[in-house]
PDB file of C-alpha atoms in Angstrom:
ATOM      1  CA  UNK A 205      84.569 -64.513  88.880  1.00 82.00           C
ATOM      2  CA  UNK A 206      83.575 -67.473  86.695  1.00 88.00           C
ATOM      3  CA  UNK A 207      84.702 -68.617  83.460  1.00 93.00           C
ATOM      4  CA  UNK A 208      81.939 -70.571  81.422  1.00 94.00           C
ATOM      5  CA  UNK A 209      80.395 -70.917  77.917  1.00 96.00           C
ATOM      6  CA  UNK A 210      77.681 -68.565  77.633  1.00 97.00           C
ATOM      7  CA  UNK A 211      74.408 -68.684  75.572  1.00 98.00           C
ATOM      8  CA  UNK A 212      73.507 -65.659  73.317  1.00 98.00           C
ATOM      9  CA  UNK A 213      70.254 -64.901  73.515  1.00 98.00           C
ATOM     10  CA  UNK A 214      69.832 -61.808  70.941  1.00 98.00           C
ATOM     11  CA  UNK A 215      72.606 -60.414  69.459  1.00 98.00           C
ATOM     12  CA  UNK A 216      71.316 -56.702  68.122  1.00 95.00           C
ATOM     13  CA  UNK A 217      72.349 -53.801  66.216  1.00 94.00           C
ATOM     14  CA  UNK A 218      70.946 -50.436  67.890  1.00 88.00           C
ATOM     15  CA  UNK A 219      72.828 -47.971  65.501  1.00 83.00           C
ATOM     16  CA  UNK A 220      75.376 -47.998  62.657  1.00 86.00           C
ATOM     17  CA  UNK A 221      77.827 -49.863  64.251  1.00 90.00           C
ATOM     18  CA  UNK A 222      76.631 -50.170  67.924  1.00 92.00           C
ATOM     19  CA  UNK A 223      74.910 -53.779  69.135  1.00 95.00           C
ATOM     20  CA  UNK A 224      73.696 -54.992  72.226  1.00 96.00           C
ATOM     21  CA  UNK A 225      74.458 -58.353  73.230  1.00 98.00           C
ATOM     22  CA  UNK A 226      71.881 -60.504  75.997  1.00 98.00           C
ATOM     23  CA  UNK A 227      73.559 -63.310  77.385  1.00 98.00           C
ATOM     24  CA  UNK A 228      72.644 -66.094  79.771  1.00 98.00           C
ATOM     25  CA  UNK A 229      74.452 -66.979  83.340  1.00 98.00           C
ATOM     26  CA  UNK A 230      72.991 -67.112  85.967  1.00 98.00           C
ATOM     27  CA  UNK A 231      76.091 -66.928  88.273  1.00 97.00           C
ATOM     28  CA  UNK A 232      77.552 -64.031  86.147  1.00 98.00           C
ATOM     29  CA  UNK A 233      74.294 -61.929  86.467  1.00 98.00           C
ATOM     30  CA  UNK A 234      73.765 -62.597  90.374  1.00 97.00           C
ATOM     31  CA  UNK A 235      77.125 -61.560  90.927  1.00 97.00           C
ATOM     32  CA  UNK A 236      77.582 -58.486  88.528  1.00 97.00           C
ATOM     33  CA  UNK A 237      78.034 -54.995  90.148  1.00 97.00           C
ATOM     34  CA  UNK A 238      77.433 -51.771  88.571  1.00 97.00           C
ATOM     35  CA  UNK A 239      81.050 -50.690  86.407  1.00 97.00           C
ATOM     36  CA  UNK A 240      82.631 -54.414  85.851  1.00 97.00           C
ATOM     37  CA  UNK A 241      83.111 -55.769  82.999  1.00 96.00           C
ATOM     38  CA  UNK A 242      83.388 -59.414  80.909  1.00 96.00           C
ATOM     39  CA  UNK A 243      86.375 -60.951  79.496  1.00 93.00           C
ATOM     40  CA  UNK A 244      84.647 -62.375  75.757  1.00 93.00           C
ATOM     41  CA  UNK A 245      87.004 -64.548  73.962  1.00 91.00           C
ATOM     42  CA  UNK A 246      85.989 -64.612  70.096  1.00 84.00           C
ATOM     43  CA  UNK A 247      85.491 -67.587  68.143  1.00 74.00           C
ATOM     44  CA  UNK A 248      87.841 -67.620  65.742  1.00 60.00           C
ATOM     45  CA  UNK A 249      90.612 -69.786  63.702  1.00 46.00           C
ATOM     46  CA  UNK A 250      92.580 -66.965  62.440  1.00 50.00           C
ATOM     47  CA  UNK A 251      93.317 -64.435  64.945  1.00 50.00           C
ATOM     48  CA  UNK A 252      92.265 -62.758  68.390  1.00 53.00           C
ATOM     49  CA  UNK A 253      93.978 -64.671  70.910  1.00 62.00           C
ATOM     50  CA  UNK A 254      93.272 -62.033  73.558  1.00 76.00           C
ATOM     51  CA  UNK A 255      90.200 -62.004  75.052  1.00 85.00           C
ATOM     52  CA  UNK A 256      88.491 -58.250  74.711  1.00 87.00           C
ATOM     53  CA  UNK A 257      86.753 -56.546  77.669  1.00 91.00           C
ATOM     54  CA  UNK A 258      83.595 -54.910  77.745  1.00 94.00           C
ATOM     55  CA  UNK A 259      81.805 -53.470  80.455  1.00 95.00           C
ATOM     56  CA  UNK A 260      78.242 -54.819  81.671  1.00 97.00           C
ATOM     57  CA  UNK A 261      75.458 -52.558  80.088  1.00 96.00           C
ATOM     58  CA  UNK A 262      72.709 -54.232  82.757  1.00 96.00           C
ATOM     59  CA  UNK A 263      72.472 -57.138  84.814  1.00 97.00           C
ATOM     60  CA  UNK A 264      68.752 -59.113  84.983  1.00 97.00           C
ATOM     61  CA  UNK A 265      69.158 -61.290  88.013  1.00 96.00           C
ATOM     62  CA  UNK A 266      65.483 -62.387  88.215  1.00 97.00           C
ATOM     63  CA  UNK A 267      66.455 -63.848  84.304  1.00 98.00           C
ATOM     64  CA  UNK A 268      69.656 -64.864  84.794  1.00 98.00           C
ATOM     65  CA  UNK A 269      71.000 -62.673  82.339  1.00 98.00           C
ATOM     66  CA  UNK A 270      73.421 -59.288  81.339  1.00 98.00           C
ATOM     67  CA  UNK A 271      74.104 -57.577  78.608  1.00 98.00           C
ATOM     68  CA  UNK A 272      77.197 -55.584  77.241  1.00 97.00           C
ATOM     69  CA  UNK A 273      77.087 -52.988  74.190  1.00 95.00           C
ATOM     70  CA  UNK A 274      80.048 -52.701  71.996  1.00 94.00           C
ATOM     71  CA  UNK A 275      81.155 -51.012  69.199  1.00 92.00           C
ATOM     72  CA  UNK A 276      82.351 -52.355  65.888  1.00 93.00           C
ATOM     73  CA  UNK A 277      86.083 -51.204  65.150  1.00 89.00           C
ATOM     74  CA  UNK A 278      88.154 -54.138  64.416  1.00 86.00           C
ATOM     75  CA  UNK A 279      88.332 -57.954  63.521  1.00 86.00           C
ATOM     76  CA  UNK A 280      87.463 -59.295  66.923  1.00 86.00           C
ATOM     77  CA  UNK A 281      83.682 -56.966  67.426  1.00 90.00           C
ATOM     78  CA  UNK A 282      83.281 -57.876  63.647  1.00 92.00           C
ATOM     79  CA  UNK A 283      83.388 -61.530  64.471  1.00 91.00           C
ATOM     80  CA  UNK A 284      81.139 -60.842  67.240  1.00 93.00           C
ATOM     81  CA  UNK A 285      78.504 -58.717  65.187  1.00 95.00           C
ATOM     82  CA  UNK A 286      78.098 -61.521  63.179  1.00 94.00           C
ATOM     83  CA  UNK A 287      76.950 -64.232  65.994  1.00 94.00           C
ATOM     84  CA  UNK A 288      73.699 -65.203  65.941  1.00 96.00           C
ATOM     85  CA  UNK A 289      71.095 -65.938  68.873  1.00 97.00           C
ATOM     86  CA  UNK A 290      71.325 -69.628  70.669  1.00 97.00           C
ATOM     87  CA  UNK A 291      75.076 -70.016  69.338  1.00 96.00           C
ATOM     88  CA  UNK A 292      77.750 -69.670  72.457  1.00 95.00           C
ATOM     89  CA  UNK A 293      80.485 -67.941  73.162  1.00 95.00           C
ATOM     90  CA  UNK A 294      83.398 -68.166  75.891  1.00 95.00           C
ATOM     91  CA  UNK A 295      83.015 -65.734  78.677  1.00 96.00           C
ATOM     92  CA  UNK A 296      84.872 -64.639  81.981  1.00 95.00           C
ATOM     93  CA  UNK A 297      83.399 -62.280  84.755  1.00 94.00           C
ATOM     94  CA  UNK A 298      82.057 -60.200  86.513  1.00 97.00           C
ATOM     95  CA  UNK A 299      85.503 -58.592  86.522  1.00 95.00           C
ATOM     96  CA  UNK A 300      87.327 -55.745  88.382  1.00 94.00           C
ATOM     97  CA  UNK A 301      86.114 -52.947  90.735  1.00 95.00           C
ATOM     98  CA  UNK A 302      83.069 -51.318  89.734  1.00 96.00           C
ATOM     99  CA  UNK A 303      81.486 -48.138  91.218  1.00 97.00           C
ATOM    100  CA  UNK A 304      80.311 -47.345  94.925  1.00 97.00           C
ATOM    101  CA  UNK A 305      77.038 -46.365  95.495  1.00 96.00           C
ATOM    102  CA  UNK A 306      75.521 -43.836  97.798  1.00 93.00           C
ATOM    103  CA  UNK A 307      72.366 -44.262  98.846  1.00 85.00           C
ATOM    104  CA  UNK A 308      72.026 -40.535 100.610  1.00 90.00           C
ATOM    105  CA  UNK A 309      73.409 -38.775  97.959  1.00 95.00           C
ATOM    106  CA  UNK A 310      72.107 -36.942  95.176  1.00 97.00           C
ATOM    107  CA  UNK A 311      74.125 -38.303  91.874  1.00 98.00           C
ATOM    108  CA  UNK A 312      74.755 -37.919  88.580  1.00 98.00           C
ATOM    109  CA  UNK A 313      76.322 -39.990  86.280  1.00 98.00           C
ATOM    110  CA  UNK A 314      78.121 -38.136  82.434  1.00 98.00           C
ATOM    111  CA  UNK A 315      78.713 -40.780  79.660  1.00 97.00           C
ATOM    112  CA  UNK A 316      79.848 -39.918  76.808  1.00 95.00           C
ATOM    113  CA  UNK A 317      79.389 -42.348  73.402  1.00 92.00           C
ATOM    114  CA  UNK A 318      79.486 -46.055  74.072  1.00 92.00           C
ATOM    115  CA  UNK A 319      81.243 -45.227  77.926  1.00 94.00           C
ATOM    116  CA  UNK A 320      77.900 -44.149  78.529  1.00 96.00           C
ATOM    117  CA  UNK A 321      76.703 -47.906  78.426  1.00 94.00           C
ATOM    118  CA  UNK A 322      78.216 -49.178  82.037  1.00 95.00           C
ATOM    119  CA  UNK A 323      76.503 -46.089  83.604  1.00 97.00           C
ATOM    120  CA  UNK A 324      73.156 -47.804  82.748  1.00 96.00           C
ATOM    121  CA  UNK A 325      72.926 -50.217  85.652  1.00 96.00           C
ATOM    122  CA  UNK A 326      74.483 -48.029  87.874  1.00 97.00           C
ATOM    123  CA  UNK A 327      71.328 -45.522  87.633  1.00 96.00           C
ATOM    124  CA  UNK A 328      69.116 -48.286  88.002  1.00 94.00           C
ATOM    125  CA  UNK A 329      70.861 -48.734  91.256  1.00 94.00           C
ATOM    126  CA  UNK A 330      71.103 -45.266  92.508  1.00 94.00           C
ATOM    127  CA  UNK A 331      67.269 -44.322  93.217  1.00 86.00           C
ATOM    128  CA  UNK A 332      68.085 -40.162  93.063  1.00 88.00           C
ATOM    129  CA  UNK A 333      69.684 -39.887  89.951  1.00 96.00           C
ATOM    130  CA  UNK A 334      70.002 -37.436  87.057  1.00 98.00           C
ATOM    131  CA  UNK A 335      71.929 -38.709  83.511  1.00 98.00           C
ATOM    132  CA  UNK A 336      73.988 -36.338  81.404  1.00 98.00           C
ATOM    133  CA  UNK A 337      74.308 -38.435  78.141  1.00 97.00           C
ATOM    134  CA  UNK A 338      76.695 -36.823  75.142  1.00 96.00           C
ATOM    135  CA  UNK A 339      77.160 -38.232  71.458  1.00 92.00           C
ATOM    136  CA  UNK A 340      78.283 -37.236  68.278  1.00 87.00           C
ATOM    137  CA  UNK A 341      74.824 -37.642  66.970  1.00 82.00           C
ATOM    138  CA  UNK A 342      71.651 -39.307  67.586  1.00 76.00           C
ATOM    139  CA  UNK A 343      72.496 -42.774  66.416  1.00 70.00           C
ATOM    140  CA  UNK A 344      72.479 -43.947  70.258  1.00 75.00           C
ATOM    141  CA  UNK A 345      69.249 -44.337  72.267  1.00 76.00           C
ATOM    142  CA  UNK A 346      68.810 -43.002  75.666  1.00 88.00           C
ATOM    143  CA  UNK A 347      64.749 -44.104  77.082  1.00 90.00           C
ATOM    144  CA  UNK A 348      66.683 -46.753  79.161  1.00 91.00           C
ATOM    145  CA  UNK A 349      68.276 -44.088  81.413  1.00 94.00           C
ATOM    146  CA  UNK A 350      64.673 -42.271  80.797  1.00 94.00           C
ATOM    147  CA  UNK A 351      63.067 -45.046  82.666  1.00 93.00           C
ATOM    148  CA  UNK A 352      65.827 -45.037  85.777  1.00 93.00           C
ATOM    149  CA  UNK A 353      66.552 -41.487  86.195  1.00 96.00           C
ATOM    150  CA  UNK A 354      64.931 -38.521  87.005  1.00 95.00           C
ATOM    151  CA  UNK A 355      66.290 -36.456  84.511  1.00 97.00           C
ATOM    152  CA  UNK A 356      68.143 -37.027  81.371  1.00 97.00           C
ATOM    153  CA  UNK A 357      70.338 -34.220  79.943  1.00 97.00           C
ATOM    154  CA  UNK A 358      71.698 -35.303  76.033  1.00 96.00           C
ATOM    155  CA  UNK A 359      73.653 -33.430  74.032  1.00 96.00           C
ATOM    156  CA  UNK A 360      74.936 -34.347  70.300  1.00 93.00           C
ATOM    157  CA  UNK A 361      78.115 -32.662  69.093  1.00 89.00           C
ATOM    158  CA  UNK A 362      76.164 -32.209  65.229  1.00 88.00           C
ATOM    159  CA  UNK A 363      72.730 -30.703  67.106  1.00 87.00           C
ATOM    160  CA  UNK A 364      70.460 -33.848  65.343  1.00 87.00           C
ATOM    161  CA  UNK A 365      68.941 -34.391  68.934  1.00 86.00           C
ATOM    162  CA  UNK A 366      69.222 -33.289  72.503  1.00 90.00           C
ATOM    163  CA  UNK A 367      71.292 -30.051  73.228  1.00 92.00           C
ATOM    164  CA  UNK A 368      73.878 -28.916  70.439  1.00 94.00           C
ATOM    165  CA  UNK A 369      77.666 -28.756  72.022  1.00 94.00           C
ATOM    166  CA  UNK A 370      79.243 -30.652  74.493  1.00 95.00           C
ATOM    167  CA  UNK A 371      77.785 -32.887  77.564  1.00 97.00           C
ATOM    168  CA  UNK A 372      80.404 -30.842  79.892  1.00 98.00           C
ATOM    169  CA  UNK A 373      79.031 -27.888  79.167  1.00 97.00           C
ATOM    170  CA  UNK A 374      75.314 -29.066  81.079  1.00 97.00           C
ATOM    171  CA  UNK A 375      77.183 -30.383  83.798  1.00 98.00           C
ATOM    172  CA  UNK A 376      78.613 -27.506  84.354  1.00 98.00           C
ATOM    173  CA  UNK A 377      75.290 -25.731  84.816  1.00 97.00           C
ATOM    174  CA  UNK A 378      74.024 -27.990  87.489  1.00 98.00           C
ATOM    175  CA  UNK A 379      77.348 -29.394  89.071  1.00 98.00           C
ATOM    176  CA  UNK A 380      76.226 -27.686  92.407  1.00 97.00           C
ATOM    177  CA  UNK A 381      73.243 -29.716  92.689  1.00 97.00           C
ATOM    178  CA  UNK A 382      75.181 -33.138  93.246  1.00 98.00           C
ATOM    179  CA  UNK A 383      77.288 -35.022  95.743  1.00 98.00           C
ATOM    180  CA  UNK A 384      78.590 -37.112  93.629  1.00 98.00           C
ATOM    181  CA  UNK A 385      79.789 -37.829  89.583  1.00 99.00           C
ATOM    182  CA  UNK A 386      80.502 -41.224  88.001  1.00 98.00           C
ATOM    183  CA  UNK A 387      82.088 -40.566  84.834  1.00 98.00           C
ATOM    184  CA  UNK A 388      82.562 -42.734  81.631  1.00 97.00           C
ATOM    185  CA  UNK A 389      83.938 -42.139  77.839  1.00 95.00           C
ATOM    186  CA  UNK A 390      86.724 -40.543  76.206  1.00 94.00           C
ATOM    187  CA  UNK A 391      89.329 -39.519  78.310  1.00 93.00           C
ATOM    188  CA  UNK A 392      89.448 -36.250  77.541  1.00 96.00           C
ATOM    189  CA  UNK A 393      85.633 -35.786  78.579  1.00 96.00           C
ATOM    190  CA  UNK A 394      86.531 -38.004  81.647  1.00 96.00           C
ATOM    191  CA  UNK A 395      89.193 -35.111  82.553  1.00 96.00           C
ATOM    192  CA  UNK A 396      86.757 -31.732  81.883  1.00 97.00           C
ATOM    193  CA  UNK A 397      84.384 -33.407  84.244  1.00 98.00           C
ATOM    194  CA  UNK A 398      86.957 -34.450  86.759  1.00 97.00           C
ATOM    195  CA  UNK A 399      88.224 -30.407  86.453  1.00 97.00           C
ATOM    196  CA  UNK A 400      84.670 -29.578  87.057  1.00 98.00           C
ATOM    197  CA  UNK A 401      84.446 -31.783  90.039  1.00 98.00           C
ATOM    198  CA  UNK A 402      87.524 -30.791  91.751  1.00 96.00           C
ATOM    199  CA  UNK A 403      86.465 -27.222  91.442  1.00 97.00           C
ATOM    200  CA  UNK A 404      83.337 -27.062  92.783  1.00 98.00           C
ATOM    201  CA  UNK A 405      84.453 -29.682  95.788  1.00 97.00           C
ATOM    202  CA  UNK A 406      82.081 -32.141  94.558  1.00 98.00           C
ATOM    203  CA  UNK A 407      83.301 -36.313  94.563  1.00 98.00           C
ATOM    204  CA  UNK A 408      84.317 -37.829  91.699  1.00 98.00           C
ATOM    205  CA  UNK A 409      84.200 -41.404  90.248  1.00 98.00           C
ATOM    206  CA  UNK A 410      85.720 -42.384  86.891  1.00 97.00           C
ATOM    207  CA  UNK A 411      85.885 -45.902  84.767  1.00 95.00           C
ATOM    208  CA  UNK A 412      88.807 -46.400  82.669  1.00 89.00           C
ATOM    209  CA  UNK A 413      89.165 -47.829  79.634  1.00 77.00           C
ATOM    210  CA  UNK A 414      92.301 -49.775  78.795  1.00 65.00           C
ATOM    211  CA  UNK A 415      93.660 -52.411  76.493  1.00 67.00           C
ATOM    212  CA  UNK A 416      93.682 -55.717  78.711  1.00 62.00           C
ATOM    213  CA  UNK A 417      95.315 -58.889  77.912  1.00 65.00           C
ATOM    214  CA  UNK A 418      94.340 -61.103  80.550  1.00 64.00           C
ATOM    215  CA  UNK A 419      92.093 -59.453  82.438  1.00 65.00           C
ATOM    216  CA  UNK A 420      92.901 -60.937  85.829  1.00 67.00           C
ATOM    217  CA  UNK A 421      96.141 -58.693  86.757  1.00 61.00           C
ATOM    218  CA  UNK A 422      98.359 -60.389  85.543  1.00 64.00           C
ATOM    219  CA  UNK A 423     100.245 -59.285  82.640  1.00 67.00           C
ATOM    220  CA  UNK A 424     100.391 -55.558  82.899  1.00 64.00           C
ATOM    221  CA  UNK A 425      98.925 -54.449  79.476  1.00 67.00           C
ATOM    222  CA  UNK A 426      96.088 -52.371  80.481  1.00 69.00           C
ATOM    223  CA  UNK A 427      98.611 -50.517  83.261  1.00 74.00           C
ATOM    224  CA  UNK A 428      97.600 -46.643  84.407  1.00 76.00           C
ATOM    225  CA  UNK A 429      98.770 -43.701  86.325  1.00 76.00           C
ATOM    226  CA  UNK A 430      97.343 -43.548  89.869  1.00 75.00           C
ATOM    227  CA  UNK A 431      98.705 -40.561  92.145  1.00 79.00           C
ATOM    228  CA  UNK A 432     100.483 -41.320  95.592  1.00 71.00           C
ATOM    229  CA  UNK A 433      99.232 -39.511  98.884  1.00 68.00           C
ATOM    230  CA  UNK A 434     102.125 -37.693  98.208  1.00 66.00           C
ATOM    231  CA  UNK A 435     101.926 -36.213  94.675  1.00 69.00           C
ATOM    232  CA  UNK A 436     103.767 -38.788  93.040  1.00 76.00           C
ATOM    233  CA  UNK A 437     102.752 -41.790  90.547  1.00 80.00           C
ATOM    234  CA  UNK A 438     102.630 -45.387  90.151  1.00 76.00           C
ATOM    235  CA  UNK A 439     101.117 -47.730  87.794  1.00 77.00           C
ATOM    236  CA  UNK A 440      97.996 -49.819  88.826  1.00 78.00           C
ATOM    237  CA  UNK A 441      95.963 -52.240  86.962  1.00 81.00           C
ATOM    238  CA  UNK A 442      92.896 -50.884  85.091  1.00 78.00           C
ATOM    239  CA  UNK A 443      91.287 -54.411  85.005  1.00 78.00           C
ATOM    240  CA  UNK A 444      92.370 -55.461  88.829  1.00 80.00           C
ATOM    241  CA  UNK A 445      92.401 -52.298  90.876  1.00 86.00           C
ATOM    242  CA  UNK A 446      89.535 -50.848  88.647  1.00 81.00           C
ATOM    243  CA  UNK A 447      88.000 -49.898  86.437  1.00 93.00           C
ATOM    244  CA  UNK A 448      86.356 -47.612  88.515  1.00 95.00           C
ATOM    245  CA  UNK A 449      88.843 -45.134  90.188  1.00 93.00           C
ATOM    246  CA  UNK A 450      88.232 -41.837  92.390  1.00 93.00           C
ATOM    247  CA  UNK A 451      88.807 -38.821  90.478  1.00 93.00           C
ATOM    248  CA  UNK A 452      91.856 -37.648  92.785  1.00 91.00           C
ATOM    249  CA  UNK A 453      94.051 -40.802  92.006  1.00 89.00           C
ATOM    250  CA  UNK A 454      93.461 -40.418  88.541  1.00 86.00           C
ATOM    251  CA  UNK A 455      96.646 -38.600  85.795  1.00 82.00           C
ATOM    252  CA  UNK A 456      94.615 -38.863  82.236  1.00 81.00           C
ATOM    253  CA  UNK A 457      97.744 -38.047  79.630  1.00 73.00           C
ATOM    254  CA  UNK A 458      95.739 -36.137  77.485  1.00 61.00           C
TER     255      UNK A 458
END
């Protein structure tokens, strides 16, 4: 992990909402794995004194570069929206436990919105692959998992592209095809696909999502419920001991 000023070298908006950062380190992108994520800390005079994590879309080693997407829903992805390329911005990372990958099994990974933007580099890792991609509608693009994987399944929830309904409902079809499912999104998508999973024997990776103060273990915020060998639960530390967990230690409350 490394903590250094990073230069911003396009700063775009791919939807309503949705931008895709490019930012230059060389140390950060030779050392990223497939599920971390970066600790940004915003620029600002008025608020934000947390950093906010956000998962590595891609890594570019050869450039000495990575990118993250991120949504706009409050003060601190405002302030970022609004940076401009060749400014700088305070960075820390690669962080936390990202995904394992299999090189003799046949894989899938199931995003759904913006969670489906850490599975990117994991497909470009994974050379047999398939990508089941859901949204609400079509505002997000997909020809970046159309270039890494074999096939790319997308559903929208409103029918404006892809299949109409819900991303589950296509894995569900083909779940006997794979070995193994990395998961990212909302929660409650994370669990129908870990249900799936468990009932058709087939292994199970998921990346959580938590609030996260500092990122490093160390002050509890972005705590979750991981099961014990022996049914019971404990708390372990999304941004430490994950993000990435397997399916079986996982209790969603949802």
């Amino acid at each position: 992990m490394v903590s250094e000023i990073c230069k911003i070298m396009q700063n775009k908006e791919l939807a309503a909402g949705i931008f895709e950062m490019i930012l230059q380190s060389d140390k950060i992108a030779a050392a990223a794995m497939p599920g971390q994520f970066v600790h940004i800390k915003v620029k600002s005079s008025s608020f934000a004194l947390l950093r906010r994590p956000i998962s590595i879309h891609y890594a570019d080693k050869a450039a000495g570069t990575f990118a993250i997407v991120y949504h706009v829903v409050g003060q601190g992805t405002e302030e970022m929206s609004r940076i401009e390329s060749g400014e700088c911005i305070d960075v820390m990372g690669p962080l936390g436990k990202g995904f394992p990958i299999f090189t003799d099994k046949k894989c899938a990974v199931v995003g759904g919105g913006i969670g489906t933007a850490p599975l990117l580099e994991l497909a470009k890792n994974i050379s047999d692959c398939d990508a089941y991609l859901g949204f609400r509608n079509c505002n997000y693009k997909t020809e970046a998992f159309e270039q890494s994987c074999r096939n790319v399944y997308v559903t929208t929830e409103d029918g404006s592209y892809g299949n109409i309904g819900y991303i589950t409902e296509q894995l569900e079809k083909r779940i006997t095809d794979y070995d193994v499912i990395y998961t990212c999104g909302p929660k409650v998508m994370m669990q129908c696909v870990m249900d799936i999973c468990c009932k058709n024997n087939v292994e199970c990776y998921v990346s959580i999502e938590e609030r996260m103060g500092c990122g490093i273990g160390a002050c509890l915020v972005c705590a979750c419920k991981i099961k014990e060998v022996d049914g019971e639960w404990h708390y372990k530390k999304a941004c430490k001991d994950g993000p990435v967990f397997n399916a079986k230690e996982v209790i969603f409350d949802v």
